[in-house]
């Protein structure tokens, strides 16, 4: 009589594979740690580079105990063929954050970026992509707790929404931003896996995942073009330090450690910024026309030669007349090369003219003679007179402090009123004592690039791009002039006086006119009632922009609550702290001190934006000016009218309010004493 074999619990089998995968990852890390590199490098410099690479590899192989090593499984139907997917008959692939292989080199977990993983995000009942089974896993911390199957090639099974996928999307958030590799949607995946050669601009409303898409696109490009990007570099640009701190763990969690992060202010930090501009001055300084003013002022230093150059070598005197020097200078100007490069070329051009005369007289000079002539004191003096060295900061200082100098080079470009707006009321005497503003630093960066070309990276991600000025776009564009970019933003969330009016104009300033513009309209993070209420502002702040449609099954909660003062606002925060997840108290900047005192009086601990929430302290007090890009499970929004009134004009104020309203992932309590803005109905 045959002995029946007891059925193996599928969940137990998957847990066993998880344990084996963790063990294999640990073995991969130990293999790297055991490498002896002491005798494989010819010198100490190579040894340092190799040691750094090994250390980074060890870090990339870290097993994050509270993060699932894999989140899905694909069972393919057929063996690979010309028309088949990259799978083998009956073979299955576990999809995770990084590749893991066993001692024989066979894969135990496939990197989510690999081609074989793509059907996990793209396959559907209409197009199964040769997948018979797609399995999703549920986790609590790092422990596998559930699974859910979709039989994509079974006509008897109807398409349905994944419960585990929905739970993962709606999971409460504590701490910094997480990756979304387990929940990437088909329209997001298409952007993520776009090629390196082209620039992509992603217009996305609140909660559509545009920031996550941009970060995962970097991770994908590093996977697909690692050697190239290792040479050229990658950079993520965010609006402020709080935002960068919020997102900084996403790429390391995916095993990518080499991506730099910065703000635009970091990129142009040629001088110490100690001053601020009034809005009219900042708007003019950020206008793309200032690039022409700076260019004119720089090249005005190039003088027309009026004296010949006479080079004495031994008993001979060699003369280059002024008209020939003028031709040399005009030729360099016509080539359009950088000011500094042309200045370096000028002595060699003059020396070449001298060598021509030497050859005509019967001499046979070589390159060493030309170099010696280029270093001749008479040639150096001519270069100083005709093409003097210029310091970028001193050039901008003179433009902003000398009305006549500005008027000369801004004629026909800026109006008299605009020139008055940018001139300093109290001109500084030196670069060191000047109270430079952030917009001034961008002008200095423009001048610096005119003199010497800015290094270009292979790929740049620019987030919250709608708030950049045209001159800031130019500064970013210089960092990817020979590379590509991913531009992320939402026109409805522009809160600067120079906020982007349209992506075509912005991309032109960036130097990426041919970029493809994609729009994300499915909202995964903001509850339906909250995004619906906030969308009442769209006709007033971004006419014609499609509202975000929330796809969350959990509607969350939303309440408009009249209050009598700050103490009742603190009580609303206490109510939300009884729930699971992070809490943000967002208020107009001017009201933050009062709310801070009220929280202290109530004994409620809180954090500032950028500080990481913990199980003990889950409340963050957020000035409305710093709320952009941040998300909290629950939000108390204090005094919407004060948020609007805190901005220079009503439209900017309403955009700031739109940002503040859409920071909640699960629920929002709107507290107010003053009447609500009429635009909210």
XYZ file of C-alpha atoms in Angstrom:
681
model
C 0.000 0.000 0.000
C 1.570 3.311 -1.043
C 2.489 5.719 1.715
C 0.978 9.158 1.231
C 3.311 12.139 1.592
C 1.903 14.904 3.771
C 1.232 18.124 1.881
C 3.801 20.821 2.487
C 2.344 24.088 3.738
C 3.059 26.647 0.949
C 3.748 29.390 3.495
C 6.213 27.141 5.327
C 7.976 26.379 2.037
C 8.265 30.073 1.233
C 9.589 30.817 4.709
C 12.175 28.096 4.185
C 13.248 29.738 0.927
C 13.480 33.094 2.703
C 15.712 31.600 5.400
C 17.908 29.926 2.778
C 18.131 33.189 0.818
C 19.199 35.116 3.900
C 21.829 32.466 4.566
C 23.070 32.725 0.977
C 23.257 36.526 1.199
C 25.220 36.205 4.409
C 27.628 33.816 2.663
C 28.039 36.293 -0.228
C 28.936 39.004 2.254
C 31.370 36.752 4.121
C 33.072 35.850 0.820
C 33.746 39.530 0.167
C 34.864 40.170 3.747
C 37.381 37.320 3.491
C 39.084 38.705 0.380
C 42.805 39.331 0.823
C 43.646 42.363 -1.316
C 47.000 43.135 0.265
C 49.022 41.704 -2.645
C 46.856 42.362 -5.677
C 47.585 46.059 -6.215
C 50.802 47.609 -7.545
C 50.754 50.745 -5.369
C 49.067 52.301 -2.348
C 46.708 54.440 -4.454
C 45.239 51.388 -6.182
C 45.072 49.641 -2.827
C 43.015 52.497 -1.366
C 40.619 52.485 -4.321
C 40.171 48.720 -4.179
C 39.670 48.772 -0.404
C 36.955 51.403 -0.810
C 35.219 49.366 -3.516
C 35.309 46.252 -1.329
C 33.910 48.188 1.641
C 31.054 49.507 -0.503
C 30.331 46.010 -1.789
C 30.124 44.744 1.797
C 27.708 47.523 2.690
C 25.590 46.806 -0.400
C 25.258 43.167 0.697
C 23.852 44.064 4.111
C 20.704 42.159 5.060
C 18.154 44.586 6.480
C 16.393 42.492 9.106
C 13.145 44.490 9.016
C 12.947 44.517 5.206
C 11.768 41.533 3.126
C 14.533 40.038 0.998
C 11.975 39.207 -1.696
C 8.381 40.348 -2.128
C 7.136 38.369 -5.099
C 7.437 35.241 -7.218
C 6.936 34.548 -10.909
C 6.227 31.092 -12.345
C 6.791 31.053 -16.092
C 4.932 28.763 -18.487
C 7.483 28.027 -21.188
C 11.169 27.664 -21.861
C 12.909 30.693 -23.385
C 12.519 31.078 -27.128
C 12.438 33.708 -29.794
C 8.927 34.780 -28.866
C 8.892 33.698 -25.236
C 9.724 35.520 -22.039
C 13.071 34.993 -20.368
C 11.947 31.998 -18.306
C 12.352 28.251 -18.333
C 9.655 25.568 -18.286
C 8.332 25.212 -14.773
C 11.017 27.581 -13.487
C 10.208 30.150 -10.864
C 11.915 33.375 -9.910
C 11.738 35.171 -6.574
C 11.738 38.942 -7.092
C 13.504 41.100 -4.519
C 15.540 44.205 -3.823
C 18.861 42.674 -4.870
C 20.337 39.591 -6.480
C 21.161 36.636 -4.240
C 22.787 33.408 -5.420
C 23.713 30.147 -3.724
C 27.123 28.487 -3.470
C 26.793 27.123 -7.025
C 25.944 30.525 -8.459
C 22.284 29.712 -9.083
C 19.923 32.619 -8.384
C 17.778 32.452 -5.261
C 16.458 36.016 -5.543
C 16.352 38.051 -8.760
C 16.966 41.783 -8.695
C 13.713 43.685 -9.349
C 15.490 45.576 -12.133
C 16.403 42.491 -14.174
C 14.478 41.926 -17.444
C 13.021 38.672 -16.089
C 11.428 40.652 -13.238
C 9.546 43.081 -15.455
C 6.382 40.945 -15.776
C 5.938 41.202 -12.003
C 4.960 44.840 -12.630
C 3.572 44.699 -16.173
C 1.831 41.318 -16.619
C -1.979 41.298 -16.591
C -4.878 39.046 -17.521
C -4.925 40.720 -20.942
C -1.182 40.271 -21.415
C 0.215 37.566 -19.097
C 3.708 37.890 -20.632
C 4.112 34.085 -20.405
C 3.562 34.127 -16.634
C 1.366 31.396 -15.215
C 1.481 32.499 -11.580
C 2.327 35.795 -9.877
C 2.628 35.503 -6.129
C 2.838 38.471 -3.748
C 4.092 38.134 -0.197
C 2.956 39.889 2.950
C 5.414 40.724 5.696
C 5.468 42.007 9.256
C 8.904 43.511 9.690
C 11.173 40.980 8.023
C 8.949 37.958 8.725
C 6.912 36.447 5.899
C 3.299 36.235 7.084
C 1.072 35.776 4.013
C 0.945 35.212 0.280
C -1.520 35.893 -2.495
C -1.675 34.303 -5.950
C -2.802 35.515 -9.370
C -3.158 32.869 -12.088
C -2.657 35.218 -15.003
C -2.972 32.583 -17.730
C -6.087 30.927 -16.263
C -9.157 32.167 -18.181
C -11.419 30.936 -15.379
C -9.899 33.340 -12.853
C -11.107 36.939 -13.051
C -8.867 39.939 -12.500
C -9.067 41.434 -9.028
C -7.317 43.994 -6.858
C -4.490 42.575 -4.794
C -5.287 42.787 -1.095
C -1.603 42.569 -0.113
C -0.682 45.257 -2.646
C -3.344 47.551 -1.217
C -2.188 46.878 2.332
C 1.409 47.677 1.405
C 0.359 50.950 -0.247
C -1.701 51.976 2.799
C 0.750 50.739 5.451
C 1.398 53.416 8.136
C 4.681 55.285 7.796
C 7.109 55.984 10.614
C 10.575 57.268 9.836
C 12.070 58.193 6.470
C 10.666 57.424 3.039
C 10.623 53.749 2.000
C 11.247 52.182 -1.374
C 8.213 51.052 -3.410
C 9.702 48.077 -5.261
C 6.855 45.846 -4.092
C 4.119 48.228 -5.291
C 5.387 49.819 -8.513
C 2.459 50.185 -10.899
C 2.664 49.549 -14.676
C 2.580 53.261 -15.603
C 5.300 53.936 -13.023
C 7.389 50.976 -14.174
C 7.370 52.275 -17.730
C 8.999 55.507 -16.543
C 11.404 53.722 -14.208
C 12.738 51.490 -16.997
C 13.131 54.262 -19.547
C 16.489 54.465 -21.327
C 19.484 56.465 -20.161
C 19.763 58.535 -23.314
C 16.568 60.555 -22.960
C 15.319 63.036 -20.391
C 11.927 62.382 -18.784
C 9.726 64.977 -17.066
C 7.122 63.547 -14.682
C 4.146 65.736 -13.819
C 2.430 64.196 -10.826
C -0.023 65.437 -8.236
C 0.278 64.705 -4.513
C 0.642 61.028 -3.654
C 1.192 59.810 -7.218
C 4.645 58.508 -6.350
C 6.696 60.776 -8.610
C 9.561 61.091 -6.114
C 9.682 57.326 -5.631
C 9.590 56.855 -9.405
C 12.551 59.205 -9.817
C 14.617 57.427 -7.162
C 13.812 53.986 -8.527
C 14.683 55.214 -12.014
C 18.172 56.076 -10.747
C 18.471 52.616 -9.209
C 17.369 51.005 -12.480
C 19.781 53.077 -14.591
C 22.659 52.157 -12.278
C 21.749 48.506 -12.774
C 21.411 48.740 -16.560
C 24.324 51.147 -17.209
C 26.547 50.681 -14.175
C 29.926 50.992 -15.894
C 28.999 54.192 -17.716
C 27.391 55.868 -14.715
C 30.278 54.790 -12.481
C 32.470 56.993 -14.674
C 30.118 59.932 -15.109
C 28.254 59.976 -11.791
C 24.651 60.445 -10.674
C 23.006 63.103 -8.528
C 19.642 63.605 -6.820
C 18.650 67.260 -6.301
C 15.990 68.106 -3.714
C 14.415 71.373 -2.524
C 15.926 71.425 0.989
C 17.898 69.436 3.549
C 14.774 68.164 5.332
C 13.544 66.620 2.098
C 16.903 65.021 1.332
C 17.028 63.523 4.821
C 13.537 62.126 4.306
C 14.488 60.297 1.089
C 18.122 59.428 1.816
C 17.511 55.791 2.818
C 15.634 54.736 -0.327
C 18.628 54.085 -2.591
C 20.827 52.442 0.080
C 17.928 50.066 0.820
C 18.158 49.039 -2.832
C 21.910 48.496 -2.547
C 22.872 51.737 -4.330
C 25.372 53.715 -2.265
C 27.159 55.914 -4.798
C 24.385 58.418 -5.623
C 25.090 61.912 -4.352
C 22.343 64.169 -2.978
C 22.293 67.960 -2.920
C 20.131 71.049 -3.109
C 20.494 73.646 -5.860
C 22.064 75.941 -3.256
C 24.718 73.287 -2.624
C 25.559 73.151 -6.327
C 26.193 76.898 -6.597
C 27.907 77.420 -3.239
C 30.742 79.561 -4.604
C 30.180 82.180 -1.885
C 28.646 82.230 1.578
C 24.963 83.157 1.388
C 24.139 85.584 4.193
C 21.484 87.790 2.627
C 18.002 87.551 1.185
C 16.232 89.250 -1.698
C 12.856 90.885 -1.813
C 10.550 89.047 -4.219
C 10.879 91.610 -7.081
C 14.683 91.402 -6.977
C 14.679 87.603 -6.746
C 12.337 87.328 -9.748
C 14.596 89.478 -11.933
C 17.789 87.761 -10.787
C 16.193 84.401 -11.530
C 15.078 85.463 -15.017
C 16.922 83.791 -17.910
C 17.692 87.241 -19.352
C 20.274 87.676 -16.595
C 22.417 85.087 -18.390
C 22.802 87.511 -21.285
C 23.626 90.388 -18.921
C 26.349 88.320 -17.255
C 27.730 87.193 -20.625
C 27.927 90.767 -21.917
C 29.631 91.967 -18.748
C 32.215 89.188 -18.950
C 33.164 89.577 -22.585
C 33.296 93.353 -22.251
C 36.683 92.715 -20.620
C 38.082 91.602 -23.995
C 39.819 94.637 -25.530
C 40.748 95.415 -29.132
C 44.558 95.247 -29.517
C 46.079 98.651 -30.273
C 49.777 97.840 -29.906
C 51.874 95.220 -31.688
C 53.640 92.435 -29.811
C 57.409 92.433 -30.138
C 59.193 89.251 -29.045
C 62.955 89.385 -28.548
C 64.883 86.120 -28.981
C 68.647 86.479 -28.962
C 69.582 89.158 -31.465
C 66.320 88.903 -33.385
C 63.069 90.807 -32.834
C 59.801 89.349 -34.058
C 56.822 91.664 -34.501
C 53.137 90.730 -34.665
C 51.135 93.825 -35.704
C 47.980 94.966 -33.919
C 45.699 94.150 -36.861
C 46.869 90.521 -36.810
C 46.346 90.328 -33.045
C 42.823 91.635 -33.610
C 42.186 88.856 -36.122
C 43.400 86.276 -33.591
C 41.125 87.695 -30.875
C 38.146 87.865 -33.243
C 38.732 84.259 -34.277
C 38.662 83.099 -30.662
C 35.464 85.058 -30.002
C 33.805 83.600 -33.084
C 34.570 80.051 -31.949
C 32.300 80.529 -28.918
C 34.576 78.640 -26.526
C 34.723 79.373 -22.799
C 36.303 82.677 -21.759
C 39.018 80.920 -19.781
C 39.796 78.416 -22.525
C 40.128 81.213 -25.068
C 42.414 83.131 -22.721
C 44.639 80.065 -22.392
C 44.693 79.622 -26.187
C 45.583 83.244 -26.935
C 49.335 83.101 -26.059
C 49.719 79.958 -28.170
C 48.023 81.692 -31.111
C 50.347 84.673 -30.776
C 53.347 82.351 -30.492
C 52.234 80.546 -33.631
C 52.191 83.853 -35.522
C 55.772 84.447 -34.364
C 56.817 80.966 -35.487
C 55.374 81.605 -38.954
C 57.676 84.611 -39.242
C 60.627 82.547 -38.041
C 59.969 79.902 -40.688
C 59.612 82.560 -43.377
C 63.065 83.849 -42.435
C 64.585 80.412 -42.854
C 64.612 79.173 -39.274
C 63.209 75.772 -38.242
C 61.559 76.248 -34.821
C 59.859 73.334 -33.069
C 57.096 73.032 -30.443
C 59.518 73.836 -27.636
C 60.233 77.190 -29.259
C 56.499 77.907 -29.557
C 55.977 77.135 -25.874
C 58.883 79.400 -24.953
C 57.467 82.241 -27.047
C 54.033 81.764 -25.426
C 55.716 82.286 -22.038
C 57.567 85.386 -23.199
C 56.937 88.450 -21.021
C 55.778 90.531 -24.001
C 53.202 87.904 -24.960
C 52.011 87.614 -21.355
C 51.639 91.385 -21.123
C 49.602 91.445 -24.336
C 47.284 88.699 -23.036
C 46.728 90.604 -19.762
C 45.850 93.743 -21.687
C 43.634 92.134 -24.304
C 42.042 89.193 -22.464
C 42.373 89.758 -18.705
C 41.554 87.139 -16.077
C 38.130 87.646 -14.482
C 36.892 86.332 -11.144
C 33.196 85.339 -11.358
C 32.222 86.679 -7.938
C 33.919 90.036 -8.585
C 32.127 90.299 -11.923
C 28.696 89.751 -10.334
C 29.606 92.041 -7.437
C 30.277 94.872 -9.874
C 27.017 94.225 -11.740
C 24.992 94.433 -8.533
C 26.875 97.355 -7.002
C 27.720 99.612 -9.967
C 24.624 101.152 -11.561
C 26.513 102.423 -14.622
C 28.191 99.052 -15.244
C 24.837 97.267 -14.960
C 23.104 99.797 -17.215
C 25.803 99.380 -19.875
C 25.396 95.621 -20.105
C 21.664 95.336 -19.358
C 20.657 97.873 -22.017
C 17.848 96.430 -24.112
C 17.636 93.380 -21.827
C 16.337 94.711 -18.496
C 14.123 97.736 -17.990
C 15.256 100.597 -15.761
C 12.857 99.397 -13.057
C 14.298 95.876 -13.224
C 17.831 97.234 -13.013
C 16.903 99.228 -9.903
C 15.356 96.107 -8.374
C 18.572 94.075 -8.565
C 21.002 96.809 -7.510
C 22.128 96.608 -3.904
C 20.979 99.464 -1.715
C 24.300 99.331 0.162
C 27.026 98.199 -2.258
C 29.623 95.883 -0.739
C 33.306 96.706 -1.033
C 34.557 93.168 -1.483
C 33.442 89.645 -2.285
C 34.175 88.583 1.290
C 32.026 91.237 2.979
C 29.118 91.091 0.528
C 25.798 89.757 1.808
C 25.160 87.407 -1.071
C 21.676 86.001 -1.614
C 20.828 82.564 -2.994
C 19.934 84.162 -6.346
C 23.302 85.964 -6.416
C 25.087 82.639 -5.992
C 23.286 81.312 -9.075
C 24.503 84.331 -11.074
C 28.054 83.604 -9.930
C 27.604 80.005 -11.067
C 26.519 81.290 -14.487
C 29.643 83.446 -14.717
C 31.825 80.572 -13.529
C 30.499 78.356 -16.316
C 31.127 81.044 -18.922
C 34.758 81.092 -17.835
C 35.285 77.358 -17.301
C 32.945 74.526 -18.310
C 30.996 72.896 -15.466
C 31.537 69.150 -15.063
C 28.591 67.166 -16.438
C 27.185 64.058 -14.774
C 25.682 61.023 -16.448
C 22.239 61.420 -14.894
C 20.537 63.946 -12.625
C 17.207 63.616 -10.817
C 15.611 66.994 -10.106
C 12.715 66.836 -7.649
C 10.170 69.562 -6.820
C 11.321 71.185 -10.044
C 8.297 73.467 -10.323
C 9.837 75.852 -7.777
C 13.048 76.580 -9.684
C 13.776 79.856 -11.426
C 14.970 79.844 -15.044
C 18.512 80.626 -13.855
C 18.367 77.711 -11.418
C 17.247 75.438 -14.255
C 20.295 76.589 -16.194
C 22.521 75.770 -13.207
C 21.095 72.244 -13.021
C 21.264 71.829 -16.800
C 24.996 72.525 -16.714
C 25.389 69.501 -14.422
C 23.825 67.179 -17.038
C 24.713 68.934 -20.294
C 26.203 65.726 -21.727
C 23.967 63.400 -19.700
C 20.261 62.953 -19.116
C 17.805 63.957 -16.411
C 14.623 62.914 -14.659
C 12.571 66.005 -13.805
C 9.857 65.602 -11.177
C 7.255 68.120 -10.133
C 3.696 69.358 -9.907
C 2.714 72.683 -11.452
C -0.042 73.047 -8.840
C 2.532 72.996 -6.018
C 4.698 75.860 -7.252
C 5.099 78.224 -4.298
C 7.886 80.600 -5.380
C 7.246 83.941 -7.117
C 9.059 82.505 -10.163
C 7.302 79.107 -10.102
C 7.241 77.197 -13.390
C 4.280 78.050 -15.613
C 4.721 75.148 -18.013
C 7.085 72.218 -18.450
C 8.033 73.143 -22.016
C 9.475 76.447 -20.864
C 11.239 74.857 -17.896
C 12.813 72.098 -19.991
C 14.086 74.658 -22.482
C 15.933 76.476 -19.686
C 17.307 73.123 -18.561
C 18.639 72.523 -22.069
C 16.425 69.449 -22.521
C 13.820 70.662 -25.012
C 13.349 67.154 -26.398
C 12.370 65.630 -23.039
C 9.284 63.419 -22.868
C 6.610 64.667 -20.443
C 4.703 61.947 -18.583
C 1.739 62.563 -16.273
C 0.829 60.485 -13.221
C -2.781 60.959 -12.091
C -3.401 57.878 -9.912
C -2.986 58.766 -6.239
C -1.656 56.016 -3.999
C -0.884 57.934 -0.824
C -3.605 60.540 -0.208
C -7.137 59.421 0.861
C -10.053 60.146 -1.449
C -11.803 62.658 0.820
C -8.594 64.598 1.455
C -7.492 64.848 -2.174
C -11.038 65.691 -3.224
C -11.169 68.585 -0.759
C -7.722 69.877 -1.768
C -8.640 69.651 -5.463
C -11.182 72.433 -4.944
C -8.166 74.751 -5.184
C -6.969 73.495 -8.592
C -9.132 75.816 -10.744
C -7.580 78.757 -8.890
C -3.936 77.623 -8.838
C -3.479 75.428 -11.942
C -6.402 75.732 -14.368
C -6.611 72.794 -16.737
C -4.527 70.433 -14.606
C -6.214 67.071 -14.071
C -7.035 66.328 -10.412
C -5.497 63.285 -8.771
C -7.827 60.276 -8.534
C -7.161 58.296 -5.354
C -7.045 54.542 -5.872
C -6.946 53.696 -2.176
C -9.611 51.369 -0.870
C -9.313 52.844 2.625
C -10.965 56.273 2.407
C -9.145 57.474 5.542
C -10.775 60.231 7.518
C -11.162 63.955 7.060
C -12.557 66.554 9.426
C -12.867 70.331 9.406
C -12.845 71.398 13.053
C -13.400 74.939 14.400
C -11.196 75.531 17.475
C -10.795 78.205 20.095
C -7.011 78.357 20.189
C -3.652 76.567 20.170
C -4.563 74.316 23.107
C -7.341 72.687 21.094
C -4.949 72.194 18.179
C -2.656 70.279 20.545
C -5.650 68.185 21.646
C -6.268 67.246 17.999
C -2.641 66.099 17.763
C -3.093 63.994 20.908
C -6.107 62.278 19.311
C -4.056 61.320 16.285
C -1.141 60.112 18.409
C -3.500 57.457 19.768
C -3.502 55.980 16.263
C -0.687 54.046 14.609
C 1.783 55.979 12.473
C 3.429 59.362 12.168
C 1.683 62.689 12.849
C 2.504 66.050 11.297
C 1.284 69.367 12.695
C 1.540 71.774 9.748
C 1.109 75.479 10.312
C 1.918 78.842 8.798
C 5.526 79.723 9.626
C 4.429 82.680 11.747
C 2.284 80.433 13.966
C 4.971 77.847 14.683
C 6.352 79.582 17.825
C 2.887 79.770 19.426
C 2.164 76.124 18.668
C 5.600 75.138 19.947
C 4.827 76.787 23.288
C 1.418 75.087 23.429
C 2.979 71.666 22.784
C 5.586 72.282 25.476
C 2.887 73.373 27.955
C 0.993 70.149 27.273
C 4.150 68.061 27.720
C 3.932 66.784 24.142
C 7.292 65.945 22.596
C 7.800 66.774 18.932
C 10.439 66.868 16.209
C 11.505 69.372 13.582
C 11.320 68.530 9.850
C 14.227 66.320 8.885
C 14.471 64.662 12.283
C 13.566 60.996 12.104
C 10.378 59.896 13.845
C 10.611 57.026 16.309
C 8.179 54.850 18.209
C 8.548 57.240 21.167
C 8.286 60.553 19.291
C 5.935 60.462 16.308
C 4.841 64.111 16.097
C 6.608 66.607 13.838
C 5.905 70.349 13.930
C 6.213 71.477 10.320
C 6.327 75.093 9.048
C 4.218 75.235 5.898
C 7.242 76.467 3.924
C 9.041 73.146 4.595
C 6.126 70.749 4.103
C 6.639 70.116 0.412
C 7.659 66.543 -0.408
C 7.040 65.270 3.137
C 4.318 62.793 4.133
C 2.747 61.762 7.439
C 0.155 59.143 8.260
C -1.984 61.749 10.004
C -1.917 65.524 9.736
C -3.349 68.384 11.727
C -3.406 71.445 9.487
C -3.641 74.603 11.564
C -5.339 77.773 10.333
C -5.511 77.571 6.513
C -6.132 81.314 6.227
C -2.807 82.008 7.955
C -1.045 79.690 5.498
C -2.463 81.669 2.576
C -1.785 85.065 4.160
C 1.821 84.101 4.883
C 2.734 84.315 1.188
C 3.365 87.437 -0.942
C 0.211 86.938 -3.033
C -3.003 84.942 -2.811
C -2.246 82.519 -5.647
C 1.086 81.522 -4.109
C -0.652 81.234 -0.742
C -3.329 78.941 -2.163
C -0.631 76.756 -3.710
C 1.107 76.561 -0.344
C -2.215 75.536 1.185
C -2.681 72.862 -1.503
C 0.706 71.408 -0.545
C -0.140 71.423 3.163
C -3.544 69.802 2.602
C -2.038 66.880 0.710
C 0.629 65.689 3.177
C -1.702 63.200 4.920
C -1.521 59.507 4.046
C -4.372 58.260 6.255
C -6.265 61.182 7.725
C -6.477 64.952 8.113
C -7.951 67.244 10.758
C -8.193 70.827 9.588
C -8.416 73.224 12.547
C -9.331 76.872 12.216
C -10.403 79.929 14.157
C -10.465 82.388 11.265
C -12.843 81.807 8.333
C -11.599 79.357 5.720
C -10.452 80.665 2.313
C -13.430 81.070 0.002
C -11.761 78.901 -2.645
C -12.278 75.872 -0.380
C -16.032 76.345 -0.674
